[in-house]
CSV table of C-alpha atoms in Angstrom, one decimal:
chain,number,residue,atom,x,y,z
A,3,MET,CA,37.7,6.5,80.5
A,4,THR,CA,37.8,6.5,76.8
A,5,ASN,CA,35.4,8.5,74.7
A,6,GLN,CA,33.0,6.0,73.1
A,7,ASN,CA,31.7,8.5,70.6
A,8,PRO,CA,33.5,8.6,67.3
A,9,PRO,CA,35.0,11.9,66.2
A,10,SER,CA,32.7,14.1,64.1
A,11,ARG,CA,33.5,15.7,60.8
A,12,ASP,CA,33.3,19.1,62.4
A,13,GLU,CA,36.0,18.3,65.0
A,14,PHE,CA,38.5,17.0,62.4
A,15,PRO,CA,37.6,18.5,59.0
A,16,GLY,CA,40.8,17.5,57.3
A,17,GLU,CA,40.6,13.8,58.2
A,18,PHE,CA,37.4,13.0,56.2
A,19,GLY,CA,38.0,14.7,52.9
A,20,PRO,CA,35.7,17.4,51.4
A,21,PRO,CA,32.0,17.5,52.4
A,22,ALA,CA,29.8,15.1,50.4
A,23,GLU,CA,27.8,16.5,47.5
A,24,PRO,CA,24.1,16.7,48.2
A,25,VAL,CA,22.1,13.9,46.4
A,26,ARG,CA,20.3,15.2,43.4
A,27,GLY,CA,17.2,13.9,41.7
A,28,TYR,CA,17.7,11.3,38.9
A,29,ARG,CA,17.4,12.7,35.3
A,30,PRO,CA,17.5,10.4,32.3
A,31,SER,CA,20.2,10.9,29.8
A,32,GLY,CA,19.7,12.0,26.2
A,33,SER,CA,20.2,8.4,25.0
A,34,GLN,CA,17.6,7.1,27.4
A,35,TRP,CA,15.1,9.7,26.3
A,36,ALA,CA,15.8,8.6,22.7
A,37,VAL,CA,15.1,5.0,23.5
A,38,ALA,CA,11.9,6.0,25.3
A,39,GLY,CA,10.9,8.0,22.3
A,40,LEU,CA,11.4,5.1,20.0
A,41,VAL,CA,9.2,2.8,22.2
A,42,LEU,CA,6.6,5.6,22.5
A,43,ALA,CA,6.6,6.1,18.7
A,44,PHE,CA,6.0,2.4,18.1
A,45,GLY,CA,3.1,2.4,20.5
A,46,CYS,CA,1.5,5.6,19.1
A,47,GLY,CA,2.0,4.3,15.5
A,48,ALA,CA,0.2,1.0,16.4
A,49,LEU,CA,-2.6,2.8,18.2
A,50,ALA,CA,-3.1,5.3,15.3
A,51,TYR,CA,-3.3,2.3,12.9
A,52,ARG,CA,-5.9,0.6,15.0
A,53,LEU,CA,-8.0,3.8,15.2
A,54,VAL,CA,-7.7,4.5,11.5
A,55,LYS,CA,-8.7,0.9,10.6
A,56,HIS,CA,-11.6,0.9,13.2
A,57,GLU,CA,-13.0,4.1,11.7
A,58,GLY,CA,-12.8,2.6,8.2
A,59,GLN,CA,-10.3,5.2,7.0
A,60,TYR,CA,-7.6,2.6,5.9
A,61,GLN,CA,-8.1,3.8,2.3
A,62,SER,CA,-7.6,7.5,3.0
A,63,ALA,CA,-4.6,9.7,3.5
A,64,ALA,CA,-5.2,9.4,7.3
A,65,LEU,CA,-3.3,6.1,7.1
A,66,TYR,CA,-0.6,7.0,4.6
A,67,VAL,CA,0.0,10.6,5.7
A,68,GLY,CA,-1.5,10.8,9.2
A,69,ILE,CA,0.4,8.0,10.8
A,70,PRO,CA,3.8,9.3,9.6
A,71,ILE,CA,2.9,12.7,11.1
A,72,VAL,CA,2.1,11.0,14.4
A,73,LEU,CA,5.4,9.3,14.4
A,74,ALA,CA,7.2,12.5,13.6
A,75,LEU,CA,5.4,14.4,16.4
A,76,VAL,CA,6.3,11.9,19.0
A,77,LEU,CA,10.0,11.7,18.0
A,78,VAL,CA,10.4,15.5,17.8
A,79,LEU,CA,9.1,15.8,21.3
A,80,THR,CA,11.4,13.1,22.7
A,81,ALA,CA,14.5,13.1,20.5
A,82,PRO,CA,17.5,15.5,21.1
A,83,ALA,CA,17.3,18.6,18.9
A,84,GLY,CA,18.7,18.0,15.5
A,85,ARG,CA,18.5,14.2,15.7
A,86,ALA,CA,14.7,13.7,15.3
A,87,ALA,CA,14.8,13.3,11.5
A,88,GLY,CA,17.4,10.5,11.6
A,89,MET,CA,15.6,8.7,14.4
A,90,ALA,CA,12.3,9.0,12.6
A,91,MET,CA,13.7,7.4,9.4
A,92,LYS,CA,15.1,4.5,11.5
A,93,VAL,CA,11.7,4.0,13.3
A,94,THR,CA,9.9,4.0,9.9
A,95,THR,CA,12.3,1.4,8.5
A,96,ILE,CA,11.9,-0.9,11.5
A,97,LEU,CA,8.1,-0.6,11.4
A,98,LEU,CA,8.0,-1.4,7.7
A,99,LEU,CA,10.3,-4.4,8.1
A,100,LEU,CA,8.3,-5.7,11.0
A,101,SER,CA,5.1,-5.4,8.9
A,102,VAL,CA,6.4,-7.6,6.1
A,103,PRO,CA,6.2,-11.0,8.0
A,104,VAL,CA,2.8,-9.9,9.5
A,105,LEU,CA,1.3,-9.0,6.1
A,106,GLY,CA,2.9,-11.9,4.3
A,107,GLU,CA,1.4,-12.0,0.8
A,108,GLY,CA,0.4,-8.3,1.3
A,109,ALA,CA,4.1,-7.3,1.2
A,110,CYS,CA,3.3,-5.5,-2.1
A,111,CYS,CA,1.3,-3.0,0.0
A,112,VAL,CA,4.4,-2.3,2.1
A,113,LEU,CA,6.5,-1.7,-1.0
A,114,MET,CA,4.0,0.7,-2.5
A,115,ALA,CA,3.4,2.6,0.8
A,116,ALA,CA,7.1,2.8,1.8
A,117,PRO,CA,8.0,5.9,-0.3
A,118,ILE,CA,5.1,8.0,1.0
A,119,PHE,CA,5.8,6.9,4.6
A,120,TYR,CA,9.4,8.0,4.3
A,121,LEU,CA,8.5,11.3,2.6
A,122,PHE,CA,6.0,12.4,5.2
A,123,VAL,CA,7.9,11.2,8.2
A,124,TYR,CA,10.9,13.3,7.0
A,125,LEU,CA,8.8,16.4,6.0
A,126,ALA,CA,6.9,16.4,9.2
A,127,THR,CA,9.9,15.7,11.4
A,128,ALA,CA,12.0,18.4,9.7
A,129,SER,CA,9.2,21.0,9.9
A,130,LEU,CA,8.4,20.3,13.6
A,131,ASP,CA,12.0,20.1,14.6
A,132,ARG,CA,12.8,23.4,13.0
A,133,TYR,CA,9.9,25.1,14.7
A,134,ARG,CA,11.0,23.6,18.1
A,135,THR,CA,14.6,24.7,17.7
A,136,ALA,CA,13.8,28.2,16.3
A,137,GLY,CA,14.2,31.1,18.7
A,138,PRO,CA,11.2,33.1,19.9
A,139,ASP,CA,11.9,35.9,17.4
A,140,ASP,CA,12.0,33.4,14.5
A,141,ARG,CA,8.8,31.6,15.3
A,142,GLY,CA,6.7,33.6,12.8
A,143,PRO,CA,3.5,32.3,11.2
A,144,PHE,CA,5.5,31.0,8.2
A,145,LEU,CA,7.0,28.3,10.2
A,146,LEU,CA,3.6,26.9,10.8
A,147,ILE,CA,2.6,26.7,7.1
A,148,ALA,CA,4.3,23.4,6.5
A,149,PRO,CA,2.8,21.6,9.5
A,150,VAL,CA,-0.7,22.9,8.7
A,151,MET,CA,-0.3,21.8,5.0
A,152,LEU,CA,0.8,18.4,6.1
A,153,VAL,CA,-2.2,18.0,8.4
A,154,ALA,CA,-4.6,19.1,5.6
A,155,MET,CA,-3.0,16.6,3.3
A,156,ALA,CA,-3.6,13.8,5.8
A,157,LEU,CA,-7.4,14.5,5.7
A,158,GLU,CA,-7.8,13.6,2.0
A,159,GLY,CA,-10.3,10.9,1.5
A,160,THR,CA,-11.7,11.0,5.0
A,161,THR,CA,-15.0,12.6,3.9
A,162,PRO,CA,-16.7,12.9,0.5
A,163,ALA,CA,-15.9,16.7,0.5
A,164,LEU,CA,-12.2,16.0,0.9
A,165,THR,CA,-12.1,13.2,-1.7
A,166,PHE,CA,-10.9,13.9,-5.2
A,167,PRO,CA,-12.6,12.2,-8.2
A,168,GLY,CA,-11.0,8.7,-8.8
A,169,ALA,CA,-12.3,7.7,-12.2
A,170,ALA,CA,-9.5,6.5,-14.4
A,171,THR,CA,-8.8,4.5,-17.6
A,172,THR,CA,-5.8,2.5,-18.7
A,173,THR,CA,-5.1,0.7,-21.9
A,174,ALA,CA,-2.8,-2.2,-22.9
A,175,THR,CA,-2.1,-3.1,-26.4
A,176,ARG,CA,-0.3,-6.2,-27.7
A,177,THR,CA,-0.2,-8.2,-31.0
A,178,ILE,CA,-1.0,-11.9,-30.8
A,179,ASP,CA,-0.6,-14.8,-33.2
A,180,VAL,CA,-4.3,-15.2,-34.0
A,181,PRO,CA,-6.1,-14.1,-37.1
A,182,GLU,CA,-8.7,-11.4,-36.6
A,183,ASP,CA,-11.7,-13.6,-37.3
A,184,ARG,CA,-10.5,-16.1,-34.7
A,185,VAL,CA,-9.8,-13.7,-31.8
A,186,ALA,CA,-13.3,-14.1,-30.4
A,187,ASP,CA,-12.8,-17.8,-30.3
A,188,ALA,CA,-9.5,-17.4,-28.5
A,189,LEU,CA,-11.1,-15.0,-25.9
A,190,ALA,CA,-13.9,-17.5,-25.3
A,191,LEU,CA,-11.3,-20.1,-24.1
A,192,PRO,CA,-10.2,-20.1,-20.5
A,193,MET,CA,-7.1,-17.9,-19.9
A,194,ARG,CA,-3.8,-19.7,-19.6
A,195,PHE,CA,-2.8,-18.3,-16.2
A,196,ASP,CA,-0.6,-21.3,-15.3
A,197,ALA,CA,1.4,-21.0,-18.5
A,198,THR,CA,1.8,-17.2,-18.3
A,199,PRO,CA,4.4,-15.9,-15.8
A,200,ARG,CA,3.6,-12.8,-13.9
A,201,THR,CA,6.5,-10.4,-14.1
A,202,GLY,CA,7.5,-7.0,-12.6
A,203,ILE,CA,5.2,-5.5,-10.1
A,204,LEU,CA,2.6,-8.2,-10.5
A,205,ALA,CA,5.0,-10.8,-9.1
A,206,ILE,CA,5.6,-9.1,-5.7
A,207,GLY,CA,2.6,-10.2,-3.8
A,208,PHE,CA,-0.6,-9.4,-5.8
A,209,PRO,CA,-3.4,-12.0,-5.8
A,210,VAL,CA,-2.6,-14.9,-8.1
A,211,PRO,CA,-5.3,-15.8,-10.8
A,212,ARG,CA,-5.8,-19.5,-11.2
A,213,HIS,CA,-9.0,-20.3,-13.1
A,214,ASP,CA,-11.1,-18.6,-15.7
A,215,SER,CA,-14.5,-19.8,-16.8
A,216,GLY,CA,-17.6,-18.5,-18.6
A,217,GLY,CA,-18.8,-17.6,-22.1
A,218,LEU,CA,-18.5,-14.6,-24.4
A,219,ALA,CA,-22.1,-14.1,-25.5
A,220,VAL,CA,-24.1,-11.1,-24.2
A,221,GLY,CA,-25.4,-11.9,-20.8
A,222,ASP,CA,-22.8,-14.6,-20.1
A,223,LEU,CA,-20.8,-14.5,-16.8
A,224,ARG,CA,-17.1,-14.6,-16.8
A,225,THR,CA,-15.4,-15.6,-13.5
A,226,ILE,CA,-11.8,-15.3,-12.6
A,227,GLU,CA,-10.8,-17.1,-9.4
A,228,PHE,CA,-7.8,-16.1,-7.3
A,229,ASP,CA,-5.7,-18.0,-4.8
A,230,GLY,CA,-6.1,-17.1,-1.1
A,231,ALA,CA,-3.1,-16.5,1.1
A,232,HIS,CA,-1.1,-19.6,2.3
A,233,HIS,CA,-1.8,-20.7,5.8
A,234,ARG,CA,0.9,-19.8,8.3
A,235,HIS,CA,1.4,-20.8,11.9
A,236,GLY,CA,2.7,-19.0,14.9
A,237,PRO,CA,2.7,-15.3,15.9
A,238,ILE,CA,2.7,-14.2,12.2
A,239,ALA,CA,-0.4,-16.1,11.2
A,240,GLN,CA,-2.2,-12.9,10.2
A,241,HIS,CA,-2.8,-12.1,6.5
A,242,HIS,CA,-3.4,-9.0,4.5
A,243,TRP,CA,-6.3,-10.9,2.9
A,244,GLY,CA,-7.9,-14.2,3.9
A,245,THR,CA,-6.8,-17.8,3.1
A,246,HIS,CA,-10.0,-18.5,1.2
A,247,PRO,CA,-10.0,-18.1,-2.6
A,248,SER,CA,-11.6,-15.0,-4.1
A,249,ALA,CA,-13.2,-14.1,-7.4
A,250,LEU,CA,-13.9,-11.4,-9.9
A,251,VAL,CA,-17.2,-12.0,-11.7
A,252,LEU,CA,-17.9,-10.1,-14.9
A,253,ARG,CA,-20.9,-10.1,-17.2
A,254,VAL,CA,-20.7,-9.6,-21.0
A,255,ALA,CA,-22.7,-6.4,-21.6
A,256,ALA,CA,-22.0,-5.9,-25.3
A,257,ARG,CA,-20.5,-7.8,-28.2
A,258,THR,CA,-19.5,-7.1,-31.8
A,259,ASP,CA,-17.4,-8.8,-34.3
A,260,ARG,CA,-14.4,-7.0,-33.1
A,261,SER,CA,-15.1,-6.1,-29.5
A,262,VAL,CA,-16.6,-7.2,-26.2
A,263,VAL,CA,-17.5,-5.2,-23.1
A,264,PHE,CA,-17.5,-6.6,-19.6
A,265,VAL,CA,-19.1,-5.0,-16.5
A,266,PRO,CA,-18.5,-6.1,-12.9
A,267,VAL,CA,-21.1,-8.3,-11.1
A,268,SER,CA,-19.0,-8.9,-7.9
A,269,ASP,CA,-15.5,-8.6,-6.7
A,270,THR,CA,-14.3,-10.4,-3.5
A,271,THR,CA,-10.6,-10.0,-4.3
A,272,PRO,CA,-8.2,-7.8,-2.3
A,273,VAL,CA,-8.1,-5.5,-5.4
A,274,ALA,CA,-11.6,-4.3,-4.4
A,275,THR,CA,-10.1,-2.4,-1.5
A,276,TRP,CA,-7.8,-0.5,-3.8
A,277,LEU,CA,-10.1,0.2,-6.8
A,278,ARG,CA,-13.6,-0.5,-8.2
A,279,TRP,CA,-13.9,-1.8,-11.7
A,280,ASP,CA,-16.5,0.1,-13.8
A,281,ARG,CA,-16.1,-1.7,-17.2
A,282,ILE,CA,-13.5,-3.5,-19.3
A,283,GLU,CA,-13.5,-3.2,-23.1
A,284,VAL,CA,-11.6,-5.6,-25.2
A,285,SER,CA,-11.2,-4.9,-29.0
A,286,TRP,CA,-9.1,-6.2,-31.8
A,287,ARG,CA,-8.1,-5.5,-35.4
A,288,ASP,CA,-6.1,-7.1,-38.1
A,289,ALA,CA,-2.3,-6.7,-37.8
A,290,GLY,CA,-1.4,-8.6,-41.0
A,291,ALA,CA,0.4,-11.9,-41.5
A,292,GLY,CA,-2.4,-13.8,-39.6
A,293,ARG,CA,-1.9,-11.7,-36.5
A,294,SER,CA,-4.2,-9.4,-34.6
A,295,GLU,CA,-3.7,-6.3,-32.4
A,296,VAL,CA,-5.6,-6.7,-29.1
A,297,ARG,CA,-6.6,-3.6,-27.1
A,298,TRP,CA,-7.5,-4.1,-23.4
A,299,GLN,CA,-9.0,-1.0,-21.9
A,300,GLN,CA,-10.0,-0.9,-18.2
A,301,HIS,CA,-12.2,1.8,-16.7
A,302,TYR,CA,-12.1,1.9,-12.9
A,303,THR,CA,-12.4,4.2,-9.8
A,304,ARG,CA,-9.5,4.7,-7.5
A,305,LEU,CA,-10.3,4.2,-3.9
A,306,LEU,CA,-7.0,4.9,-2.2
A,307,SER,CA,-5.9,8.4,-1.1
A,308,PRO,CA,-3.9,10.6,-1.5
A,309,SER,CA,-4.7,10.8,-5.2
A,310,TRP,CA,-1.4,12.4,-6.3
A,311,TYR,CA,0.4,9.3,-5.0
A,312,PHE,CA,-1.8,6.3,-5.6
A,313,GLY,CA,-3.3,7.6,-8.8
A,314,PRO,CA,-0.1,7.0,-10.9
A,315,ILE,CA,0.6,3.7,-9.0
A,316,GLU,CA,-2.8,2.3,-9.8
A,317,ARG,CA,-2.6,3.4,-13.4
A,318,PHE,CA,0.7,1.6,-13.8
A,319,VAL,CA,-0.5,-1.6,-12.1
A,320,THR,CA,-3.8,-1.8,-14.0
A,321,GLN,CA,-2.0,-1.2,-17.3
A,322,ARG,CA,0.4,-4.1,-16.5
A,323,ALA,CA,-2.5,-6.2,-15.5
A,324,GLY,CA,-4.2,-5.6,-18.8
A,325,ASP,CA,-1.0,-6.5,-20.6
A,326,TYR,CA,-0.8,-9.7,-18.6
A,327,LEU,CA,-4.4,-10.7,-19.5
A,328,ILE,CA,-3.6,-10.3,-23.2
A,329,ARG,CA,-0.5,-12.5,-22.8
A,330,ALA,CA,-2.7,-15.1,-21.0
A,331,VAL,CA,-5.1,-15.4,-24.0
A,332,ASP,CA,-5.0,-18.9,-25.4
A,333,THR,CA,-3.5,-18.4,-28.8
A,334,ARG,CA,-3.5,-22.0,-29.7
A,335,ALA,CA,-5.7,-22.4,-32.8
A,336,PRO,CA,-9.3,-22.9,-31.4
A,337,ASP,CA,-11.8,-25.0,-33.1
A,338,PRO,CA,-14.6,-22.6,-34.4
A,339,MET,CA,-17.2,-25.4,-34.3
A,340,GLN,CA,-16.4,-26.3,-30.8
A,341,HIS,CA,-16.9,-22.8,-29.5
A,342,ALA,CA,-19.6,-21.6,-31.9
A,343,HIS,CA,-22.1,-21.3,-29.1
A,344,HIS,CA,-20.0,-18.5,-27.6
A,345,THR,CA,-20.4,-16.4,-30.7
């Protein structure tokens, strides 16, 4: 009879090759961990944004410093040593690019926030990665100074005790082709927004002024209406601000032959989330040759933190806005009799 049982490996060891390696548990590669880290960073960044917005801290450094630190922490824990900083910069770039179609007309906010996002993503990633890769003997208390300072900076503006004073003043000065005794009549006319192009930073997504109405006598209201965002369809139909028009309403608080002072009554524009107007002083003097020098001074309170970053930005933007308003003054010769009731 023939043997029905097949020969075993032990009987003929040379016929079957070397013994098979024992099956080991699956371990993701470094590249797979990197991809997982990218996905996790996106999720944590979105969650952090939701939490910050829900707690009403979207004007504080918790948004502009805290979220970059969260992204850095996630990527440092998941990325291969020495590669976290590069991955963090890529993630930040992708997040900022994805936010542009979502925010639409609020793309100006992305442009203003991008430098501080990049800065703190890099600083936090580099600091945490250095601490992670340092040997046990090198992990002294000095390596923790940078992370602790970054966390402290992320808390600015979250409570009154951690909020720096935001009062500021900017001034714009320009000479217009109107005699000194006719400037008040020119200011009483509606601003020529449609005929005055917005240039530079004002043209990258800030609210667009459309109509101006009101008088120039003490107690009169002056209303500047702004366009709402254009309606969009599909998954990117969100807006940084609503589609409805908004308005800044000012009241004439004081008036002289060469100056007028406006104080705010209400502000429903998106600018109200960045700063609070305190008063606006407009004055003028003779510049010779039938021309006048107009000085537009704006007093406001900064609402965004950190102060060292948004303070200079808001000063620059408000100064440019003041210059734009002077350029928008109707310099066509007004009829003094037609506008006598304003004076």
